PDB file of C-alpha atoms in Angstrom:
ATOM      1  CA  MET A  79      93.386 121.643 145.511  1.00 44.00           C
ATOM      2  CA  GLY A  80      96.235 122.701 147.873  1.00 46.00           C
ATOM      3  CA  GLU A  81      98.889 119.850 149.407  1.00 43.00           C
ATOM      4  CA  THR A  82      96.950 120.302 153.011  1.00 44.00           C
ATOM      5  CA  ASP A  83      93.519 119.613 151.392  1.00 42.00           C
ATOM      6  CA  ARG A  84      95.039 116.776 149.492  1.00 39.00           C
ATOM      7  CA  ARG A  85      96.087 115.474 152.953  1.00 42.00           C
ATOM      8  CA  GLN A  86      92.934 116.064 154.570  1.00 42.00           C
ATOM      9  CA  ALA A  87      90.884 114.218 151.729  1.00 40.00           C
ATOM     10  CA  ALA A  88      90.295 110.466 152.800  1.00 37.00           C
ATOM     11  CA  MET A  89      88.666 107.507 151.376  1.00 35.00           C
ATOM     12  CA  ALA A  90      87.632 104.017 152.744  1.00 32.00           C
ATOM     13  CA  MET A  91      85.598 101.398 151.404  1.00 32.00           C
ATOM     14  CA  ASP A  92      83.969  98.014 152.363  1.00 36.00           C
ATOM     15  CA  LYS A  93      86.032  96.241 155.561  1.00 37.00           C
ATOM     16  CA  GLY A  94      88.702  99.067 155.350  1.00 37.00           C
ATOM     17  CA  ASP A  95      86.090 101.113 156.248  1.00 41.00           C
ATOM     18  CA  ALA A  96      84.984  99.551 159.039  1.00 41.00           C
ATOM     19  CA  VAL A  97      88.558  98.762 160.421  1.00 39.00           C
ATOM     20  CA  ALA A  98      89.495 102.511 160.292  1.00 43.00           C
ATOM     21  CA  ASP A  99      86.337 103.247 161.953  1.00 51.00           C
ATOM     22  CA  THR A 100      86.681 101.014 164.866  1.00 54.00           C
ATOM     23  CA  GLU A 101      90.727 101.977 165.037  1.00 57.00           C
ATOM     24  CA  LEU A 102      89.090 105.874 165.337  1.00 61.00           C
ATOM     25  CA  SER A 103      86.900 105.268 167.721  1.00 72.00           C
ATOM     26  CA  ASP A 104      89.397 103.660 169.978  1.00 80.00           C
ATOM     27  CA  SER A 105      91.929 106.009 169.418  1.00 81.00           C
ATOM     28  CA  LEU A 106      89.299 109.047 170.262  1.00 83.00           C
ATOM     29  CA  LYS A 107      88.445 106.890 173.934  1.00 89.00           C
ATOM     30  CA  VAL A 108      92.165 106.936 174.337  1.00 91.00           C
ATOM     31  CA  PHE A 109      92.502 110.728 173.558  1.00 92.00           C
ATOM     32  CA  GLY A 110      89.514 111.525 175.894  1.00 93.00           C
ATOM     33  CA  ALA A 111      90.924 109.411 178.623  1.00 95.00           C
ATOM     34  CA  VAL A 112      94.141 111.364 178.437  1.00 96.00           C
ATOM     35  CA  LEU A 113      92.528 114.713 178.549  1.00 96.00           C
ATOM     36  CA  LYS A 114      90.403 113.585 181.468  1.00 96.00           C
ATOM     37  CA  ALA A 115      93.292 112.038 183.182  1.00 96.00           C
ATOM     38  CA  LEU A 116      95.231 115.296 182.686  1.00 96.00           C
ATOM     39  CA  ARG A 117      92.604 117.800 183.771  1.00 96.00           C
ATOM     40  CA  GLU A 118      91.435 116.035 186.823  1.00 96.00           C
ATOM     41  CA  GLY A 119      95.290 115.674 187.614  1.00 95.00           C
ATOM     42  CA  GLY A 120      95.156 119.768 187.283  1.00 95.00           C
ATOM     43  CA  ARG A 121      92.209 119.468 189.827  1.00 95.00           C
ATOM     44  CA  LEU A 122      89.906 120.896 187.579  1.00 96.00           C
ATOM     45  CA  THR A 123      86.349 120.223 186.529  1.00 96.00           C
ATOM     46  CA  GLN A 124      84.976 120.356 183.277  1.00 96.00           C
ATOM     47  CA  GLU A 125      83.188 123.362 184.061  1.00 96.00           C
ATOM     48  CA  ASP A 126      86.413 124.718 185.396  1.00 96.00           C
ATOM     49  CA  PHE A 127      88.628 123.783 182.610  1.00 96.00           C
ATOM     50  CA  ALA A 128      86.318 124.378 179.365  1.00 93.00           C
ATOM     51  CA  PRO A 129      85.964 128.095 179.669  1.00 92.00           C
ATOM     52  CA  LYS A 130      89.963 128.621 180.195  1.00 94.00           C
ATOM     53  CA  VAL A 131      90.646 126.402 177.074  1.00 92.00           C
ATOM     54  CA  ARG A 132      87.930 128.584 175.285  1.00 86.00           C
ATOM     55  CA  TYR A 133      85.534 125.655 174.652  1.00 84.00           C
ATOM     56  CA  SER A 134      81.944 124.719 175.821  1.00 85.00           C
ATOM     57  CA  VAL A 135      81.300 122.092 178.868  1.00 90.00           C
ATOM     58  CA  HIS A 136      79.606 120.164 176.097  1.00 87.00           C
ATOM     59  CA  TYR A 137      82.333 119.923 174.046  1.00 84.00           C
ATOM     60  CA  ILE A 138      84.954 119.134 176.433  1.00 92.00           C
ATOM     61  CA  ALA A 139      82.741 116.452 177.838  1.00 92.00           C
ATOM     62  CA  LYS A 140      82.300 115.010 174.179  1.00 88.00           C
ATOM     63  CA  ILE A 141      86.087 115.127 173.823  1.00 90.00           C
ATOM     64  CA  GLU A 142      86.579 113.085 176.980  1.00 94.00           C
ATOM     65  CA  GLN A 143      83.887 110.789 176.170  1.00 91.00           C
ATOM     66  CA  GLY A 144      85.624 109.940 172.683  1.00 86.00           C
ATOM     67  CA  LYS A 145      82.531 111.182 170.765  1.00 79.00           C
ATOM     68  CA  ARG A 146      83.993 114.297 169.376  1.00 79.00           C
ATOM     69  CA  PHE A 147      87.148 114.703 167.282  1.00 77.00           C
ATOM     70  CA  PRO A 148      89.526 116.930 169.153  1.00 81.00           C
ATOM     71  CA  PRO A 149      90.672 120.468 167.672  1.00 77.00           C
ATOM     72  CA  ARG A 150      94.328 120.721 166.566  1.00 76.00           C
ATOM     73  CA  ASP A 151      95.073 123.535 168.558  1.00 81.00           C
ATOM     74  CA  LEU A 152      93.901 122.089 171.849  1.00 90.00           C
ATOM     75  CA  PRO A 153      97.474 120.910 173.182  1.00 92.00           C
ATOM     76  CA  SER A 154      98.292 124.679 172.820  1.00 92.00           C
ATOM     77  CA  ARG A 155      95.427 125.834 174.921  1.00 92.00           C
ATOM     78  CA  VAL A 156      96.008 123.275 176.960  1.00 95.00           C
ATOM     79  CA  GLU A 157      99.736 124.330 177.769  1.00 95.00           C
ATOM     80  CA  PRO A 158      99.032 127.685 179.853  1.00 95.00           C
ATOM     81  CA  ILE A 159      96.534 125.902 182.156  1.00 95.00           C
ATOM     82  CA  LEU A 160      98.289 122.353 182.818  1.00 96.00           C
ATOM     83  CA  GLY A 161     101.807 122.738 181.597  1.00 95.00           C
ATOM     84  CA  GLU A 162     104.210 121.765 178.893  1.00 95.00           C
ATOM     85  CA  LEU A 163     104.436 118.437 179.592  1.00 95.00           C
ATOM     86  CA  ALA A 164     100.573 117.926 179.977  1.00 95.00           C
ATOM     87  CA  ALA A 165     100.555 119.822 175.810  1.00 94.00           C
ATOM     88  CA  ASN A 166     102.748 117.433 174.577  1.00 95.00           C
ATOM     89  CA  VAL A 167     101.311 114.186 175.959  1.00 95.00           C
ATOM     90  CA  LEU A 168      98.055 115.334 174.517  1.00 94.00           C
ATOM     91  CA  LYS A 169      99.986 115.862 170.965  1.00 91.00           C
ATOM     92  CA  ALA A 170     101.234 112.304 171.232  1.00 91.00           C
ATOM     93  CA  ALA A 171      97.916 111.091 172.140  1.00 90.00           C
ATOM     94  CA  ALA A 172      96.436 113.005 168.813  1.00 85.00           C
ATOM     95  CA  LYS A 173      99.009 111.610 166.684  1.00 81.00           C
ATOM     96  CA  PRO A 174      96.922 108.142 165.764  1.00 76.00           C
ATOM     97  CA  LEU A 175      94.056 110.233 165.076  1.00 71.00           C
ATOM     98  CA  ARG A 176      95.422 112.174 162.479  1.00 58.00           C
ATOM     99  CA  ARG A 177      96.977 108.834 161.186  1.00 47.00           C
ATOM    100  CA  LYS A 178      94.048 107.078 160.995  1.00 44.00           C
ATOM    101  CA  ALA A 179      91.795 109.910 159.917  1.00 43.00           C
ATOM    102  CA  GLY A 180      89.500 108.725 157.506  1.00 37.00           C
ATOM    103  CA  VAL A 181      85.641 109.898 155.973  1.00 37.00           C
ATOM    104  CA  ALA A 182      84.180 109.352 159.534  1.00 47.00           C
ATOM    105  CA  SER A 183      86.933 111.054 161.291  1.00 51.00           C
ATOM    106  CA  TRP A 184      86.744 114.303 159.412  1.00 54.00           C
ATOM    107  CA  PHE A 185      83.400 114.388 159.986  1.00 72.00           C
ATOM    108  CA  HIS A 186      83.918 114.155 163.585  1.00 69.00           C
ATOM    109  CA  HIS A 187      86.155 116.946 163.128  1.00 76.00           C
ATOM    110  CA  TRP A 188      83.537 119.210 161.070  1.00 85.00           C
ATOM    111  CA  VAL A 189      81.253 118.185 163.799  1.00 83.00           C
ATOM    112  CA  GLY A 190      83.216 119.728 166.576  1.00 81.00           C
ATOM    113  CA  ILE A 191      83.950 122.887 164.376  1.00 88.00           C
ATOM    114  CA  GLU A 192      80.130 122.853 164.429  1.00 89.00           C
ATOM    115  CA  GLU A 193      80.267 122.936 168.045  1.00 85.00           C
ATOM    116  CA  GLU A 194      82.169 126.160 168.558  1.00 88.00           C
ATOM    117  CA  ALA A 195      81.106 128.250 165.210  1.00 94.00           C
ATOM    118  CA  LEU A 196      80.168 131.813 165.328  1.00 96.00           C
ATOM    119  CA  THR A 197      78.521 131.577 161.828  1.00 98.00           C
ATOM    120  CA  LEU A 198      77.239 128.294 159.747  1.00 98.00           C
ATOM    121  CA  TYR A 199      76.434 128.280 156.223  1.00 98.00           C
ATOM    122  CA  ALA A 200      74.968 125.431 154.224  1.00 98.00           C
ATOM    123  CA  TYR A 201      73.759 124.957 150.782  1.00 98.00           C
ATOM    124  CA  GLU A 202      71.860 121.825 149.712  1.00 98.00           C
ATOM    125  CA  CYS A 203      70.848 120.330 146.480  1.00 97.00           C
ATOM    126  CA  ARG A 204      70.323 116.688 147.294  1.00 96.00           C
ATOM    127  CA  VAL A 205      68.629 116.385 150.757  1.00 97.00           C
ATOM    128  CA  VAL A 206      67.615 118.759 153.526  1.00 98.00           C
ATOM    129  CA  PRO A 207      70.949 119.683 155.719  1.00 97.00           C
ATOM    130  CA  GLY A 208      71.089 117.467 158.572  1.00 94.00           C
ATOM    131  CA  LEU A 209      70.782 120.218 161.255  1.00 96.00           C
ATOM    132  CA  LEU A 210      67.373 120.918 160.018  1.00 98.00           C
ATOM    133  CA  GLN A 211      66.058 117.242 159.150  1.00 97.00           C
ATOM    134  CA  VAL A 212      62.887 116.164 161.342  1.00 95.00           C
ATOM    135  CA  GLU A 213      63.206 112.742 162.606  1.00 94.00           C
ATOM    136  CA  PRO A 214      61.045 110.726 159.956  1.00 94.00           C
ATOM    137  CA  TYR A 215      62.553 112.393 157.002  1.00 97.00           C
ATOM    138  CA  ALA A 216      66.149 111.570 158.767  1.00 95.00           C
ATOM    139  CA  ARG A 217      65.140 108.029 159.322  1.00 94.00           C
ATOM    140  CA  ARG A 218      64.235 107.244 155.774  1.00 96.00           C
ATOM    141  CA  VAL A 219      67.513 109.130 154.698  1.00 95.00           C
ATOM    142  CA  MET A 220      69.368 106.652 156.670  1.00 92.00           C
ATOM    143  CA  GLU A 221      67.230 103.740 156.039  1.00 94.00           C
ATOM    144  CA  CYS A 222      67.960 104.458 151.935  1.00 93.00           C
ATOM    145  CA  HIS A 223      71.694 104.540 152.458  1.00 89.00           C
ATOM    146  CA  LEU A 224      73.363 101.843 150.773  1.00 91.00           C
ATOM    147  CA  PRO A 225      74.779  99.405 151.623  1.00 91.00           C
ATOM    148  CA  LEU A 226      71.767  98.970 153.993  1.00 93.00           C
ATOM    149  CA  ALA A 227      72.818  99.445 157.661  1.00 86.00           C
ATOM    150  CA  THR A 228      71.530  97.499 160.387  1.00 87.00           C
ATOM    151  CA  GLU A 229      68.421  98.812 162.462  1.00 86.00           C
ATOM    152  CA  GLU A 230      71.025  99.394 165.438  1.00 81.00           C
ATOM    153  CA  GLN A 231      73.099 101.326 163.214  1.00 81.00           C
ATOM    154  CA  VAL A 232      70.313 103.403 162.165  1.00 84.00           C
ATOM    155  CA  GLU A 233      69.322 104.227 165.710  1.00 84.00           C
ATOM    156  CA  THR A 234      72.610 105.456 166.345  1.00 78.00           C
ATOM    157  CA  ARG A 235      73.217 107.203 163.673  1.00 81.00           C
ATOM    158  CA  LEU A 236      69.507 109.106 163.962  1.00 85.00           C
ATOM    159  CA  ALA A 237      70.172 109.837 167.747  1.00 81.00           C
ATOM    160  CA  ALA A 238      73.619 111.271 166.909  1.00 81.00           C
ATOM    161  CA  ARG A 239      71.957 113.745 163.970  1.00 86.00           C
ATOM    162  CA  LEU A 240      69.399 114.780 166.354  1.00 85.00           C
ATOM    163  CA  ASP A 241      71.504 115.492 169.132  1.00 82.00           C
ATOM    164  CA  ARG A 242      73.496 117.863 166.481  1.00 87.00           C
ATOM    165  CA  GLN A 243      70.499 119.724 166.032  1.00 90.00           C
ATOM    166  CA  ARG A 244      70.278 121.145 169.664  1.00 87.00           C
ATOM    167  CA  LEU A 245      72.903 123.669 167.689  1.00 91.00           C
ATOM    168  CA  LEU A 246      70.084 125.623 166.724  1.00 94.00           C
ATOM    169  CA  THR A 247      68.395 126.673 170.064  1.00 91.00           C
ATOM    170  CA  GLU A 248      71.779 126.038 172.544  1.00 87.00           C
ATOM    171  CA  ARG A 249      74.045 128.163 170.318  1.00 90.00           C
ATOM    172  CA  GLN A 250      71.573 131.282 170.101  1.00 91.00           C
ATOM    173  CA  THR A 251      74.619 133.700 169.153  1.00 94.00           C
ATOM    174  CA  THR A 252      75.797 131.409 166.298  1.00 96.00           C
ATOM    175  CA  SER A 253      74.123 132.713 162.806  1.00 98.00           C
ATOM    176  CA  PHE A 254      73.036 129.756 160.759  1.00 98.00           C
ATOM    177  CA  GLY A 255      72.189 130.313 156.973  1.00 98.00           C
ATOM    178  CA  PHE A 256      70.842 127.565 154.928  1.00 98.00           C
ATOM    179  CA  ILE A 257      69.896 127.761 151.055  1.00 98.00           C
ATOM    180  CA  ILE A 258      67.833 124.552 150.000  1.00 98.00           C
ATOM    181  CA  GLU A 259      66.758 124.042 146.363  1.00 98.00           C
ATOM    182  CA  GLN A 260      63.090 123.923 145.841  1.00 98.00           C
ATOM    183  CA  SER A 261      63.468 120.622 144.156  1.00 97.00           C
ATOM    184  CA  VAL A 262      64.601 118.947 147.485  1.00 98.00           C
ATOM    185  CA  ILE A 263      61.178 119.884 148.849  1.00 97.00           C
ATOM    186  CA  GLU A 264      59.152 119.100 145.856  1.00 97.00           C
ATOM    187  CA  ARG A 265      60.831 115.738 145.756  1.00 96.00           C
ATOM    188  CA  CYS A 266      58.174 114.592 148.452  1.00 96.00           C
ATOM    189  CA  PHE A 267      61.307 111.990 149.734  1.00 97.00           C
ATOM    190  CA  GLY A 268      59.479 109.850 152.197  1.00 96.00           C
ATOM    191  CA  GLY A 269      56.042 110.214 151.098  1.00 96.00           C
ATOM    192  CA  PRO A 270      53.411 113.076 151.519  1.00 96.00           C
ATOM    193  CA  GLU A 271      53.202 113.031 155.610  1.00 96.00           C
ATOM    194  CA  VAL A 272      56.654 113.087 155.894  1.00 96.00           C
ATOM    195  CA  THR A 273      56.869 115.979 153.791  1.00 97.00           C
ATOM    196  CA  ARG A 274      54.345 117.928 155.412  1.00 96.00           C
ATOM    197  CA  CYS A 275      56.180 116.950 158.869  1.00 97.00           C
ATOM    198  CA  LEU A 276      59.764 118.277 157.393  1.00 97.00           C
ATOM    199  CA  ILE A 277      57.789 121.719 155.987  1.00 98.00           C
ATOM    200  CA  ASP A 278      56.435 122.414 159.424  1.00 97.00           C
ATOM    201  CA  HIS A 279      59.588 121.731 161.010  1.00 97.00           C
ATOM    202  CA  LEU A 280      61.358 123.904 158.524  1.00 98.00           C
ATOM    203  CA  LEU A 281      58.929 126.676 159.025  1.00 98.00           C
ATOM    204  CA  ARG A 282      59.672 126.403 163.021  1.00 97.00           C
ATOM    205  CA  CYS A 283      63.232 126.678 162.282  1.00 97.00           C
ATOM    206  CA  ALA A 284      62.801 129.568 159.909  1.00 97.00           C
ATOM    207  CA  ARG A 285      61.417 131.469 162.251  1.00 97.00           C
ATOM    208  CA  LEU A 286      64.264 131.213 165.129  1.00 97.00           C
ATOM    209  CA  ARG A 287      66.181 134.646 165.054  1.00 96.00           C
ATOM    210  CA  ASN A 288      69.484 133.269 164.676  1.00 97.00           C
ATOM    211  CA  VAL A 289      68.402 131.037 161.509  1.00 98.00           C
ATOM    212  CA  GLU A 290      68.473 132.324 157.899  1.00 98.00           C
ATOM    213  CA  LEU A 291      66.387 129.737 155.888  1.00 98.00           C
ATOM    214  CA  LEU A 292      66.303 130.384 151.558  1.00 98.00           C
ATOM    215  CA  ILE A 293      64.743 128.598 149.154  1.00 98.00           C
ATOM    216  CA  MET A 294      66.662 128.635 145.615  1.00 98.00           C
ATOM    217  CA  PRO A 295      63.626 128.337 143.086  1.00 97.00           C
ATOM    218  CA  THR A 296      63.872 125.665 140.551  1.00 96.00           C
ATOM    219  CA  ARG A 297      63.812 128.082 137.619  1.00 95.00           C
ATOM    220  CA  GLY A 298      65.901 131.231 137.520  1.00 94.00           C
ATOM    221  CA  PRO A 299      68.952 132.449 134.789  1.00 95.00           C
ATOM    222  CA  GLU A 300      71.576 132.325 137.109  1.00 95.00           C
ATOM    223  CA  HIS A 301      72.922 130.028 139.678  1.00 97.00           C
ATOM    224  CA  ALA A 302      76.075 130.248 141.290  1.00 98.00           C
ATOM    225  CA  GLY A 303      75.948 126.740 143.099  1.00 96.00           C
ATOM    226  CA  LEU A 304      76.643 124.371 139.847  1.00 95.00           C
ATOM    227  CA  TYR A 305      79.714 123.248 141.857  1.00 93.00           C
ATOM    228  CA  GLY A 306      77.537 121.110 144.156  1.00 95.00           C
ATOM    229  CA  PRO A 307      76.749 121.065 147.856  1.00 97.00           C
ATOM    230  CA  MET A 308      78.496 123.275 150.537  1.00 97.00           C
ATOM    231  CA  TYR A 309      79.192 123.956 154.029  1.00 97.00           C
ATOM    232  CA  LEU A 310      80.839 126.805 155.753  1.00 98.00           C
ATOM    233  CA  ALA A 311      81.969 127.720 159.367  1.00 97.00           C
ATOM    234  CA  GLU A 312      83.420 130.801 160.798  1.00 97.00           C
ATOM    235  CA  THR A 313      85.551 129.577 163.888  1.00 92.00           C
ATOM    236  CA  PRO A 314      86.058 131.505 167.345  1.00 88.00           C
ATOM    237  CA  GLY A 315      89.151 133.219 165.739  1.00 87.00           C
ATOM    238  CA  ASN A 316      87.410 134.418 162.793  1.00 93.00           C
ATOM    239  CA  GLU A 317      88.737 131.726 160.531  1.00 94.00           C
ATOM    240  CA  TRP A 318      86.724 130.449 157.852  1.00 97.00           C
ATOM    241  CA  ILE A 319      86.546 126.594 157.234  1.00 95.00           C
ATOM    242  CA  GLY A 320      84.752 124.996 154.353  1.00 96.00           C
ATOM    243  CA  TYR A 321      83.731 121.093 154.246  1.00 95.00           C
ATOM    244  CA  VAL A 322      82.049 118.857 151.165  1.00 94.00           C
ATOM    245  CA  GLU A 323      81.138 115.655 150.803  1.00 88.00           C
ATOM    246  CA  GLY A 324      80.700 113.060 147.867  1.00 83.00           C
ATOM    247  CA  GLN A 325      79.908 109.623 147.451  1.00 81.00           C
ATOM    248  CA  GLU A 326      82.530 108.030 149.509  1.00 74.00           C
ATOM    249  CA  ALA A 327      84.458 110.903 150.542  1.00 77.00           C
ATOM    250  CA  SER A 328      84.702 114.097 152.761  1.00 83.00           C
ATOM    251  CA  LEU A 329      87.177 117.028 152.401  1.00 89.00           C
ATOM    252  CA  LEU A 330      87.999 119.638 155.039  1.00 89.00           C
ATOM    253  CA  ILE A 331      88.872 122.737 153.034  1.00 93.00           C
ATOM    254  CA  THR A 332      91.484 125.061 155.027  1.00 91.00           C
ATOM    255  CA  ASN A 333      93.162 126.690 152.019  1.00 94.00           C
ATOM    256  CA  PRO A 334      92.283 130.735 152.111  1.00 95.00           C
ATOM    257  CA  LYS A 335      91.606 130.922 148.539  1.00 96.00           C
ATOM    258  CA  HIS A 336      89.734 128.078 148.017  1.00 96.00           C
ATOM    259  CA  VAL A 337      87.531 128.903 151.161  1.00 97.00           C
ATOM    260  CA  SER A 338      87.254 132.847 149.658  1.00 98.00           C
ATOM    261  CA  GLY A 339      85.585 131.327 146.703  1.00 98.00           C
ATOM    262  CA  MET A 340      83.130 129.164 148.520  1.00 98.00           C
ATOM    263  CA  LEU A 341      82.112 132.328 150.320  1.00 98.00           C
ATOM    264  CA  GLN A 342      81.663 134.241 147.331  1.00 98.00           C
ATOM    265  CA  ARG A 343      79.779 131.530 145.585  1.00 98.00           C
ATOM    266  CA  TYR A 344      77.323 131.392 148.706  1.00 98.00           C
ATOM    267  CA  GLY A 345      77.162 135.292 149.044  1.00 98.00           C
ATOM    268  CA  ARG A 346      76.006 135.031 145.583  1.00 98.00           C
ATOM    269  CA  MET A 347      73.328 132.513 145.875  1.00 98.00           C
ATOM    270  CA  ARG A 348      71.864 134.851 148.931  1.00 98.00           C
ATOM    271  CA  SER A 349      71.251 137.066 146.317  1.00 97.00           C
ATOM    272  CA  GLN A 350      69.954 134.559 143.700  1.00 98.00           C
ATOM    273  CA  ALA A 351      67.333 132.730 146.203  1.00 98.00           C
ATOM    274  CA  LEU A 352      64.049 133.738 147.358  1.00 98.00           C
ATOM    275  CA  ASP A 353      64.278 136.296 150.497  1.00 98.00           C
ATOM    276  CA  PRO A 354      63.371 134.783 153.628  1.00 97.00           C
ATOM    277  CA  ASP A 355      59.746 135.872 153.669  1.00 97.00           C
ATOM    278  CA  ALA A 356      59.440 134.411 150.208  1.00 98.00           C
ATOM    279  CA  SER A 357      61.027 131.440 151.107  1.00 98.00           C
ATOM    280  CA  MET A 358      58.429 130.784 153.771  1.00 98.00           C
ATOM    281  CA  SER A 359      55.528 131.763 151.910  1.00 98.00           C
ATOM    282  CA  LEU A 360      56.956 128.869 149.441  1.00 97.00           C
ATOM    283  CA  LEU A 361      57.224 126.627 151.937  1.00 97.00           C
ATOM    284  CA  GLU A 362      53.614 127.101 153.067  1.00 96.00           C
ATOM    285  CA  GLN A 363      52.421 126.628 149.522  1.00 96.00           C
ATOM    286  CA  LEU A 364      54.484 123.809 148.898  1.00 95.00           C
ATOM    287  CA  GLN A 365      53.276 121.971 152.211  1.00 92.00           C
ATOM    288  CA  GLY A 366      49.433 122.731 150.712  1.00 90.00           C
ATOM    289  CA  ALA A 367      50.017 121.110 147.666  1.00 89.00           C
ATOM    290  CA  VAL A 368      51.835 117.497 149.062  1.00 85.00           C
TER     291      VAL A 368
END
């Protein structure tokens, strides 16, 4: 693991996690308010400003609301539009975010990367990827999380997850690739009714022209995904970033050598998984067997 990746790895537990999340939320709101003030000071609407800094209007709106982690290069993109002073103010406002970045913050950052990605890949052997989870399935995932969350927390997290899924239809020029282990579907998590609903949803998603959904069969002589789940994104600058999650930590991977290895493994898994038609046929068979 490179030094950059080490700095980006963060872990928080119990009370410390709650404090860090609260501080991060406050800092995100402050940064968003600063960005909004600078934008309005430049007499620009969000619709005027967003294309000038090469981000979507929706993404800029979320940053200003304190709901998205701002990308590192935002100040440099702002400078030609609003000037050097505005860029320096944004850099200063971003410092507390970097200091308080923990599990939640790096996921916020990954969500921001998702928003702008040209290509998104995901391999999962534990659960269906969040972008493909239907509401009853996602709810059961969150209700089973330990330590237990309150009903309000479950509803908040569920709303955020379902909101992310609009990317599949709104980002029609983004290529999405998913490889899911057959055992994840066969587990029948949430019960037969939830599983049937999930498979219906997966089949609908698989029919979208910008989505490739592959099932990794349970039996096979080779498997390039033995290191575990992984996510990959191609940025608008054609750079690749990796993301992985563990029990109480997440890691954003930017080291080109390490990301290259992840891309190689994902590419090999595409050849080891069932092709799109065979994957859909298997899902239909599993649906009939539930």
